[in-house]
Amino acid sequence: MCLSRGISLWCLFPRSILRELTFQRLCLSSIGPVRGYGGNRITTTKQKNWKAQPKVNVMFQITAPYSDVTARSAVLTTLWTMLYNDALVETTYDAGVAGLSWGLSPSADGLRISVGGYNDKLLLLLKQVTDPMVTCLRENSQCMWANAKRFEVIKDELRRGLENSKKMSPYARAMERMSHLLQKRVWSTDRLLYELSLPTMDLDAVAEHAKEMLARTHMEGFVHGNADANMARACLEQVSRALKSFPLPDTEREVQEIVKLNAGLLFADQHTNADDLNHALELYYQVPRTGISQDVKTALLGEMMREPCFNQLRTQEQLGYIVACRSRPIMPTYPPAVDGLSILVQSSFKDPAALDMSAQRFVASFMSNLSSTEREVATEQEASFKAHKQSLLAEIQEKETTVSQETGRLWKEILSRRYEWNRRHLLEAAVQPLTLKELIVFARTVLQIQAHSLAVWIYGKGMDIPEDSKLIPLEQQQDRTRIHSVAVFKRAPPIYFPISYPKTEAAKASATAPR
C-alpha cells in the first residue's frame, strides 16, 4: 500500500545502531536497503552511552534555494521565521512547561526545524509547529502568522538588531569582513538594512516569498534519543505533509563555496562604529590543500602557535587586550572543509599596518624556533610538539558527558554532508603517526604571506585609510595586492575550492556508520 503522493520509503538497518530512512516515492510496502534514490533523508540512532531516558531530539535541515540567494530573499526569510516563531509563542507555551522545546531558524541553505523533549508528545508538538507553515498559502487563506501589526514590530526589531551589529568590536568586524571575502554568498549588514528599508518589504512580499521558497525543497533529518525507526518515519512524513513540497533537483541547490587564495591579498576598511578608537587586524593563512591530514596538522599547528603568539604580541609588545592565534576551518555547503590559520589583534594605539608587521614578525620568529637546528632549542620544540600532540589526541578521544553533546556531534556530520560517524577515529589515526619534521614542512608551506594569505585591516576613529602607495610597505608591494571592494573582488570572479557533491545513488552515510 502506497501513500497518495506515491513516494517510496526505503529503510536500512545495518548492524550498527545507526539507521537511515530515505524517502522518494513514499510507498510503505517497499521497505528494504537504501538503493540509488535521492530525496529526503532522515537518520536515527538510539542512545547508547547514557542512562535510558524517555527523551529525544529531532532536527531537520530544509534546503531551499530561494532562502538567501539574494540579500532581499535573506531578509524575507528572516522576517518570515521571526513572524512564525512569534505567532506560535502562546500555542507552544504549555509544551515548554511540559519539558518540550522547538525552534525554527534560517540557515545558510534554507531553514532548520528542531523539536526536543519527552518522546510521548513530541510528534504532537512537531505537528503543531509545522502544519500552519504553508498550507494557508497554498489554499489562499489567511495565515495565522500573517499579522500586520506584529509584522511592523518584528521588522523594527530586525532593523534595530542589524543597526546594533554595526557597533560590534573592531576585531569582530575584521572577522565578518574576512567571511565576506572568503565565502561566495554572504551579505553585508549595510546591504541587508537597505533591502529592509525598501517600501516593497511588506507582509505580502513575505508571504509570497515563503510560498516560493518552500515550493521545492530537500530535507535531511536526524532523530537522536529514545526513539525507533517508526517514530523517525512518522516525523519525516509529518514534515513532508506539512510542506507539500516538490523534490529539489541537485542542479538547483545553491551551494556555498570558499575562495581559493593564490596570492597575498589585503583589504582595508573603515569601522562602521565611528566612535570606536580601536583598530583591528585579522591575518589569515589559507592551507592550499584539503583533507583530514590537513585538518589535524592545522589544528596542531594552531595550538602550538597560540601561547607564543599571545606571549609576544600581548605580553611583550602589549598591543592590546585582544590577541588570538588559532586554526580557522571554513565549511562550504559540501565537504571538504577549507583549513587556515588566523592571527587576530585589536589595539587602541597601533594602526592596522603596525599590527600586521608585528604579526608577521611573530610568524617569522615562530618558524625560526620551530625549525632551529640548535640542540637545546630543537629538544624544547620536540617536547612541545609531543605535549601538544597528546593534548590534541586527548581532546579528540574525550567522550561526551551529555546526550546533547552527542546529538551535536552527529548532527554536525549531517549538516556538513560529511557523514563520517567515525570521524574521531579517523582524526586519531591521522594524528598518531604525525612527526615534528612533517609539521615543519607543513608550516613552511602554509605560512607564506605572498602565496595564500588574506589580511583584513579595520581602521578606527581618527584615522583614514591611506592611499595604495602608503598602505602597503614598499618591501611588500611585490607580495601583496590590495582589494578595493568586496563586490568587485567577487565579480572577478575568484577561484573556488572544488567541493564533493553527494552522489544521487545510495547514500554513503550508513556504509561508514559506527559499529
Coordinates of C-alpha atoms in Angstrom, one line a residue:
M1 CA 0.0 0.0 0.0
C2 CA 1.4 3.4 -1.1
L3 CA 0.5 6.8 0.2
S4 CA -1.3 9.2 -2.1
R5 CA 1.7 11.1 -3.3
G6 CA 3.4 7.9 -4.4
I7 CA 6.8 8.4 -2.6
S8 CA 8.8 5.2 -1.9
L9 CA 10.1 4.6 1.5
W10 CA 13.5 2.8 1.9
C11 CA 14.7 1.8 5.3
L12 CA 18.2 0.4 6.0
F13 CA 19.0 -1.5 9.3
P14 CA 22.8 -2.1 9.4
R15 CA 24.5 -3.9 12.2
S16 CA 25.1 -0.7 14.0
I17 CA 22.7 1.4 15.9
L18 CA 22.5 4.0 13.1
R19 CA 19.6 3.7 10.7
E20 CA 18.8 5.6 7.6
L21 CA 15.4 6.2 6.0
T22 CA 15.4 7.6 2.5
F23 CA 12.2 8.9 1.0
Q24 CA 11.4 9.4 -2.6
R25 CA 8.1 7.7 -3.5
L26 CA 6.8 7.1 0.0
C27 CA 5.4 3.6 -0.6
L28 CA 5.2 1.8 2.8
S29 CA 5.2 -1.7 1.1
S30 CA 8.7 -1.0 -0.3
I31 CA 10.9 -1.4 2.7
G32 CA 14.5 -2.6 2.2
P33 CA 18.1 -1.5 1.9
V34 CA 18.8 2.0 0.5
R35 CA 19.1 1.8 -3.3
G36 CA 20.1 4.6 -5.7
Y37 CA 17.3 7.0 -4.9
G38 CA 17.6 10.6 -4.0
G39 CA 15.1 12.6 -1.9
N40 CA 14.5 13.4 1.7
R41 CA 16.6 11.5 4.2
I42 CA 16.4 11.0 7.9
T43 CA 18.9 9.3 10.2
T44 CA 18.0 7.9 13.6
T45 CA 20.2 6.5 16.4
K46 CA 19.3 5.3 19.8
Q47 CA 21.1 6.4 22.9
K48 CA 24.0 4.0 23.7
N49 CA 26.2 5.8 26.2
W50 CA 23.5 7.2 28.5
K51 CA 21.2 6.0 31.1
A52 CA 17.9 5.3 29.4
Q53 CA 15.7 8.5 29.3
P54 CA 12.3 9.0 27.6
K55 CA 13.7 11.9 25.7
V56 CA 14.5 12.5 22.0
N57 CA 16.0 15.3 19.9
V58 CA 14.6 15.7 16.3
M59 CA 16.3 18.1 13.8
F60 CA 15.6 18.9 10.2
Q61 CA 17.6 20.8 7.7
I62 CA 15.3 22.1 4.9
T63 CA 17.4 23.0 1.8
A64 CA 15.5 25.7 -0.1
P65 CA 17.4 27.5 -3.0
Y66 CA 15.5 30.8 -2.6
S67 CA 16.1 31.3 1.1
D68 CA 19.1 33.5 0.7
V69 CA 20.1 33.5 -3.0
T70 CA 19.9 37.4 -2.8
A71 CA 20.1 39.9 0.1
R72 CA 16.4 40.6 -0.3
S73 CA 15.5 36.9 0.0
A74 CA 17.7 36.6 3.1
V75 CA 15.8 39.4 4.7
L76 CA 12.4 38.0 3.7
T77 CA 13.4 34.5 5.1
T78 CA 14.5 36.1 8.4
L79 CA 11.3 38.1 8.7
W80 CA 9.1 35.0 8.0
T81 CA 10.9 32.9 10.6
M82 CA 10.6 35.7 13.2
L83 CA 6.9 36.1 12.4
Y84 CA 6.3 32.4 12.6
N85 CA 8.1 31.9 15.9
D86 CA 6.2 34.9 17.3
A87 CA 2.8 33.6 16.2
L88 CA 3.4 30.2 18.0
V89 CA 4.5 31.6 21.4
E90 CA 1.1 31.1 23.0
T91 CA 0.4 27.8 21.2
T92 CA 3.6 26.2 22.4
Y93 CA 3.8 27.7 25.9
D94 CA 2.2 24.7 27.5
A95 CA 4.7 22.4 25.7
G96 CA 7.5 24.4 27.2
V97 CA 6.1 23.9 30.7
A98 CA 5.8 20.2 30.0
G99 CA 9.5 19.8 29.1
L100 CA 9.3 20.2 25.3
S101 CA 11.0 22.7 23.1
W102 CA 11.1 23.7 19.5
G103 CA 12.8 26.1 17.2
L104 CA 12.7 27.5 13.6
S105 CA 15.6 29.5 12.2
P106 CA 17.1 30.5 8.9
S107 CA 20.3 28.8 7.9
A108 CA 22.9 29.2 5.1
D109 CA 21.0 26.8 2.8
G110 CA 17.4 27.2 3.9
L111 CA 15.7 26.5 7.3
R112 CA 16.3 24.5 10.4
I113 CA 13.5 23.0 12.5
S114 CA 14.2 21.3 15.8
V115 CA 12.0 19.8 18.5
G116 CA 13.1 18.1 21.7
G117 CA 11.9 16.6 24.9
Y118 CA 9.8 13.7 26.1
N119 CA 9.1 11.3 23.3
D120 CA 5.4 10.5 24.0
K121 CA 4.2 14.0 23.0
L122 CA 7.0 15.0 20.6
L123 CA 5.2 14.1 17.4
L124 CA 2.2 16.1 18.5
L125 CA 4.4 19.2 19.0
L126 CA 6.0 18.7 15.7
K127 CA 2.6 18.6 14.1
Q128 CA 1.5 21.8 15.8
V129 CA 4.6 23.7 14.7
T130 CA 4.7 22.5 11.1
D131 CA 1.1 22.2 10.0
P132 CA 0.4 26.0 9.8
M133 CA 3.6 26.8 7.7
V134 CA 2.4 26.9 4.1
T135 CA -1.0 25.2 3.9
C136 CA -2.7 28.6 4.2
L137 CA -0.6 29.9 1.3
R138 CA -1.4 27.0 -1.0
E139 CA -5.1 27.4 -0.1
N140 CA -5.1 31.2 -0.4
S141 CA -6.5 31.5 3.1
Q142 CA -5.5 33.8 6.0
C143 CA -2.3 32.6 7.7
M144 CA -2.2 32.6 11.4
W145 CA 1.3 34.2 11.3
A146 CA 0.3 37.0 8.9
N147 CA -0.4 39.7 11.5
A148 CA 0.2 43.2 10.1
K149 CA 0.7 44.9 13.5
R150 CA 3.2 42.2 14.6
F151 CA 5.0 42.4 11.3
E152 CA 5.8 46.1 11.8
V153 CA 7.1 45.4 15.3
I154 CA 9.2 42.5 14.1
K155 CA 10.5 44.4 11.2
D156 CA 11.6 47.2 13.5
E157 CA 13.2 44.7 15.8
L158 CA 15.2 43.2 12.9
R159 CA 16.3 46.7 11.8
R160 CA 17.5 47.6 15.3
G161 CA 19.3 44.3 15.6
L162 CA 21.2 45.0 12.3
E163 CA 22.0 48.5 13.3
N164 CA 23.3 47.4 16.6
S165 CA 25.5 44.8 14.9
K166 CA 27.3 47.7 13.2
K167 CA 28.6 48.7 16.6
M168 CA 30.4 45.5 17.1
S169 CA 34.1 45.5 18.2
P170 CA 36.7 46.1 15.5
Y171 CA 38.1 42.5 15.8
A172 CA 34.5 41.1 15.2
R173 CA 34.2 43.5 12.2
A174 CA 37.5 42.1 10.9
M175 CA 36.2 38.5 11.2
E176 CA 33.0 39.5 9.5
R177 CA 34.7 41.1 6.5
M178 CA 37.0 38.1 6.3
S179 CA 33.9 35.9 5.9
H180 CA 32.5 38.2 3.2
L181 CA 35.7 37.9 1.2
L182 CA 36.2 34.1 1.6
Q183 CA 32.6 32.9 1.2
K184 CA 30.8 33.1 -2.1
R185 CA 27.4 34.1 -0.6
V186 CA 27.4 36.4 2.4
W187 CA 25.5 39.6 2.7
S188 CA 26.8 42.7 4.4
T189 CA 24.8 44.5 7.2
D190 CA 24.5 47.6 5.1
R191 CA 23.0 45.7 2.2
L192 CA 20.5 43.9 4.5
L193 CA 19.5 47.2 6.0
Y194 CA 19.0 48.7 2.6
E195 CA 16.7 45.9 1.5
L196 CA 14.8 46.1 4.8
S197 CA 14.2 49.8 4.2
L198 CA 12.5 49.4 0.8
P199 CA 8.8 50.1 0.7
T200 CA 8.2 46.8 -1.1
M201 CA 9.4 44.9 2.0
D202 CA 5.9 44.3 3.3
L203 CA 3.8 41.4 4.6
D204 CA 2.6 40.4 1.2
A205 CA 6.2 40.1 0.0
V206 CA 7.0 37.9 3.0
A207 CA 4.0 35.6 2.2
E208 CA 4.8 35.3 -1.5
H209 CA 8.5 34.6 -0.6
A210 CA 7.6 31.8 1.8
K211 CA 5.3 30.2 -0.8
E212 CA 8.0 30.3 -3.4
M213 CA 10.8 29.3 -1.0
L214 CA 9.1 26.1 0.2
A215 CA 7.7 25.1 -3.2
R216 CA 10.7 22.8 -3.9
T217 CA 12.8 21.6 -1.0
H218 CA 15.2 18.8 0.1
M219 CA 15.0 17.6 3.7
E220 CA 17.6 16.0 5.8
G221 CA 16.7 15.0 9.4
F222 CA 18.1 13.4 12.5
V223 CA 16.4 11.7 15.3
H224 CA 18.5 11.0 18.4
G225 CA 17.4 9.5 21.7
N226 CA 14.7 7.2 22.9
A227 CA 13.1 6.6 19.5
D228 CA 12.8 3.9 16.9
A229 CA 12.6 3.8 13.1
N230 CA 8.8 4.1 13.2
M231 CA 9.0 7.4 15.1
A232 CA 11.6 8.7 12.7
R233 CA 9.4 7.7 9.7
A234 CA 6.4 9.5 11.3
C235 CA 8.5 12.6 11.9
L236 CA 9.6 12.8 8.3
E237 CA 6.1 12.0 7.0
Q238 CA 4.7 14.8 9.2
V239 CA 7.1 17.5 7.9
S240 CA 6.7 16.3 4.3
R241 CA 2.9 16.5 4.6
A242 CA 3.1 20.0 6.2
L243 CA 5.4 21.4 3.5
K244 CA 3.8 19.6 0.5
S245 CA 7.0 20.5 -1.5
F246 CA 8.2 19.1 -4.8
P247 CA 11.6 17.4 -4.8
L248 CA 14.5 19.8 -5.3
P249 CA 17.0 18.6 -8.1
D250 CA 20.7 18.7 -7.3
T251 CA 21.3 21.2 -10.1
E252 CA 19.0 23.8 -8.4
R253 CA 20.7 23.7 -5.0
E254 CA 22.5 27.0 -4.3
V255 CA 25.9 25.9 -2.8
Q256 CA 28.2 27.9 -0.6
E257 CA 31.8 27.9 -1.9
I258 CA 35.1 29.1 -0.4
V259 CA 37.6 31.3 -2.3
K260 CA 41.0 29.7 -3.0
L261 CA 43.7 32.2 -2.4
N262 CA 46.7 32.0 -4.7
A263 CA 48.4 35.3 -3.8
G264 CA 48.9 37.6 -0.8
L265 CA 45.8 39.9 -0.6
L266 CA 45.0 42.8 1.7
F267 CA 41.6 44.5 2.4
A268 CA 41.4 47.7 4.4
D269 CA 38.1 49.0 5.7
Q270 CA 36.7 51.7 8.0
H271 CA 35.0 50.6 11.1
T272 CA 31.2 51.0 11.0
N273 CA 31.2 52.4 14.6
A274 CA 32.6 55.9 14.1
D275 CA 33.1 56.3 17.9
D276 CA 35.4 53.3 18.4
L277 CA 39.0 54.3 18.8
N278 CA 40.4 50.7 18.3
H279 CA 41.9 49.3 15.2
A280 CA 42.0 45.6 14.3
L281 CA 43.8 43.0 12.2
E282 CA 43.0 39.5 11.1
L283 CA 45.8 37.9 9.2
Y284 CA 44.7 34.6 7.6
Y285 CA 47.0 32.0 6.1
Q286 CA 45.0 29.5 4.0
V287 CA 46.0 25.9 3.7
P288 CA 46.2 25.2 -0.1
R289 CA 45.0 21.6 0.1
T290 CA 42.1 19.9 1.8
G291 CA 41.7 16.6 3.6
I292 CA 41.8 15.1 7.1
S293 CA 45.6 15.2 7.2
Q294 CA 45.5 19.0 6.7
D295 CA 42.7 19.2 9.3
V296 CA 44.9 17.7 12.0
K297 CA 48.1 19.4 11.0
T298 CA 46.3 22.8 11.0
A299 CA 44.7 22.1 14.4
L300 CA 48.1 21.1 15.9
L301 CA 50.0 24.0 14.4
G302 CA 47.4 26.4 15.7
E303 CA 47.7 25.0 19.2
M304 CA 51.5 25.3 19.1
M305 CA 51.3 28.9 17.9
R306 CA 48.6 30.0 20.4
E307 CA 50.7 30.6 23.5
P308 CA 53.9 32.0 21.8
C309 CA 51.6 34.4 19.9
F310 CA 49.9 35.7 23.0
N311 CA 53.2 36.0 24.8
Q312 CA 54.9 38.0 22.1
L313 CA 52.0 40.2 20.9
R314 CA 50.1 40.7 24.2
T315 CA 52.7 40.3 27.0
Q316 CA 55.8 41.6 25.4
E317 CA 54.6 44.1 22.8
Q318 CA 51.4 44.9 24.7
L319 CA 49.5 45.6 21.5
G320 CA 46.1 45.2 23.2
Y321 CA 43.9 43.0 25.3
I322 CA 42.6 41.0 22.4
V323 CA 45.2 38.8 20.8
A324 CA 44.5 35.3 19.5
C325 CA 46.1 32.8 17.2
R326 CA 44.1 29.7 16.2
S327 CA 43.1 27.4 13.4
R328 CA 40.1 28.6 11.4
P329 CA 38.4 26.0 9.3
I330 CA 35.6 27.2 7.0
M331 CA 32.9 24.8 5.8
P332 CA 31.2 25.1 2.4
T333 CA 27.8 23.5 1.7
Y334 CA 29.5 20.2 0.8
P335 CA 32.8 18.9 2.1
P336 CA 35.7 19.1 2.4
A337 CA 36.4 21.9 4.9
V338 CA 39.0 24.6 4.0
D339 CA 41.6 25.0 6.7
G340 CA 43.5 28.1 7.7
L341 CA 45.5 29.8 10.5
S342 CA 44.3 33.1 11.8
I343 CA 46.1 35.8 13.9
L344 CA 43.6 38.3 15.4
V345 CA 44.7 41.5 17.2
Q346 CA 42.9 44.6 18.4
S347 CA 44.7 47.7 19.6
S348 CA 43.9 51.3 20.5
F349 CA 47.3 52.8 19.8
K350 CA 48.8 50.8 16.9
D351 CA 47.3 51.1 13.4
P352 CA 46.5 48.1 11.3
A353 CA 49.7 48.3 9.3
A354 CA 51.8 48.2 12.5
L355 CA 49.7 45.3 13.8
D356 CA 50.3 43.4 10.6
M357 CA 54.0 43.9 10.8
S358 CA 54.0 42.6 14.4
A359 CA 52.0 39.6 13.3
Q360 CA 54.5 38.8 10.5
R361 CA 57.5 39.2 12.9
F362 CA 55.9 36.7 15.2
V363 CA 55.3 34.2 12.4
A364 CA 59.0 34.6 11.3
S365 CA 60.2 34.2 14.9
F366 CA 58.0 31.1 15.4
M367 CA 59.2 29.4 12.3
S368 CA 62.8 30.1 13.2
N369 CA 62.4 28.5 16.6
L370 CA 60.3 25.6 15.2
S371 CA 63.0 24.6 12.6
S372 CA 66.0 25.6 14.7
T373 CA 69.0 23.1 14.5
E374 CA 70.4 24.2 17.8
R375 CA 70.3 21.2 20.1
E376 CA 68.7 22.9 23.1
V377 CA 66.0 24.7 21.1
A378 CA 65.4 21.6 19.0
T379 CA 64.9 19.5 22.1
E380 CA 62.5 22.0 23.6
Q381 CA 60.5 22.1 20.3
E382 CA 60.3 18.3 20.2
A383 CA 59.0 18.2 23.8
S384 CA 56.5 21.0 23.0
F385 CA 55.3 19.1 19.9
K386 CA 54.8 15.9 21.8
A387 CA 52.9 17.7 24.6
H388 CA 50.5 19.4 22.1
K389 CA 50.1 16.2 20.1
Q390 CA 49.0 14.4 23.3
S391 CA 46.7 17.2 24.2
L392 CA 45.0 17.1 20.7
L393 CA 44.6 13.3 21.0
A394 CA 43.0 13.7 24.4
E395 CA 40.6 16.3 23.0
I396 CA 39.7 14.0 20.1
Q397 CA 39.2 11.0 22.4
E398 CA 37.2 12.9 25.0
K399 CA 33.8 11.3 25.4
E400 CA 30.6 13.3 25.6
T401 CA 29.1 13.8 29.0
T402 CA 25.5 14.6 27.9
V403 CA 23.1 13.5 25.3
S404 CA 23.0 17.0 23.8
Q405 CA 26.8 16.8 23.2
E406 CA 26.5 13.6 21.3
T407 CA 23.5 15.0 19.3
G408 CA 25.5 18.0 18.4
R409 CA 28.5 15.9 17.1
L410 CA 26.3 13.6 14.9
W411 CA 24.1 16.5 13.7
K412 CA 27.3 18.4 12.6
E413 CA 28.2 15.5 10.4
I414 CA 24.8 15.7 8.7
L415 CA 24.9 19.5 8.3
S416 CA 28.3 19.3 6.7
R417 CA 27.2 16.5 4.4
R418 CA 30.3 14.6 5.5
Y419 CA 28.5 11.6 7.2
E420 CA 31.7 10.5 8.9
W421 CA 30.2 8.9 12.0
N422 CA 33.6 7.6 13.0
R423 CA 35.4 10.9 12.4
R424 CA 37.0 10.8 15.8
H425 CA 38.7 7.5 14.9
L426 CA 39.8 9.0 11.6
L427 CA 41.3 12.1 13.3
E428 CA 43.0 9.9 15.9
A429 CA 44.6 7.7 13.1
A430 CA 45.8 10.9 11.3
V431 CA 47.4 12.4 14.4
Q432 CA 49.1 9.3 15.8
P433 CA 51.9 9.0 13.1
L434 CA 52.5 12.7 12.7
T435 CA 56.1 13.9 13.4
L436 CA 57.7 17.2 14.1
K437 CA 59.5 17.2 10.7
E438 CA 56.2 16.7 8.9
L439 CA 54.7 19.6 10.8
I440 CA 57.7 21.9 10.0
V441 CA 57.3 21.1 6.2
F442 CA 53.6 21.8 6.5
A443 CA 54.2 25.1 8.3
R444 CA 56.7 26.3 5.7
T445 CA 54.1 25.6 3.0
V446 CA 51.3 27.4 4.8
L447 CA 52.9 30.4 6.5
Q448 CA 53.8 32.3 3.3
I449 CA 52.5 35.9 3.1
Q450 CA 52.9 36.1 -0.7
A451 CA 51.4 32.7 -1.6
H452 CA 47.9 32.3 0.0
S453 CA 47.2 34.9 2.7
L454 CA 44.5 37.5 3.3
A455 CA 44.8 40.4 5.7
V456 CA 41.8 42.4 6.8
W457 CA 42.6 45.8 8.4
I458 CA 39.9 47.7 10.3
Y459 CA 40.6 51.4 10.9
G460 CA 39.0 53.0 14.0
K461 CA 38.1 56.6 14.8
G462 CA 40.6 59.3 13.9
M463 CA 42.4 57.6 11.1
D464 CA 41.6 57.4 7.4
I465 CA 42.6 54.6 5.1
P466 CA 45.8 55.6 3.3
E467 CA 46.2 55.5 -0.5
D468 CA 47.7 52.4 -2.1
S469 CA 51.2 53.7 -2.2
K470 CA 51.2 54.4 1.5
L471 CA 49.1 51.4 2.6
I472 CA 51.4 48.5 1.7
P473 CA 55.1 48.9 2.7
L474 CA 57.4 49.2 -0.2
E475 CA 59.2 46.0 0.6
Q476 CA 55.9 44.0 0.4
Q477 CA 54.4 45.6 -2.7
Q478 CA 55.5 42.7 -4.8
D479 CA 54.0 40.2 -2.4
R480 CA 50.6 41.6 -1.7
T481 CA 47.7 43.0 -3.7
R482 CA 45.0 45.3 -2.3
I483 CA 41.3 44.5 -2.6
H484 CA 39.4 47.8 -3.0
S485 CA 35.9 46.4 -3.0
V486 CA 34.3 43.1 -1.8
A487 CA 31.8 43.3 -4.7
V488 CA 34.4 43.9 -7.4
F489 CA 36.5 41.0 -5.9
K490 CA 33.5 38.6 -6.0
R491 CA 32.6 39.7 -9.6
A492 CA 36.1 38.9 -10.9
P493 CA 35.3 36.0 -10.1
P494 CA 37.9 34.4 -7.8
I495 CA 38.8 30.7 -7.9
Y496 CA 36.8 28.5 -5.6
F497 CA 37.9 25.2 -3.9
P498 CA 36.4 22.2 -5.5
I499 CA 33.6 20.5 -3.5
S500 CA 32.4 16.9 -3.3
Y501 CA 28.8 16.8 -4.3
P502 CA 26.7 14.0 -2.8
K503 CA 26.0 11.0 -5.0
T504 CA 22.5 10.6 -6.2
E505 CA 22.7 6.9 -5.7
A506 CA 22.5 5.2 -2.3
A507 CA 23.8 7.4 0.4
K508 CA 27.1 6.5 1.8
A509 CA 26.1 7.5 5.3
S510 CA 25.2 4.0 6.5
A511 CA 28.3 2.5 5.0
T512 CA 30.5 4.2 7.4
A513 CA 28.2 4.1 10.5
P514 CA 29.9 3.2 13.8
R515 CA 29.7 -0.4 14.8

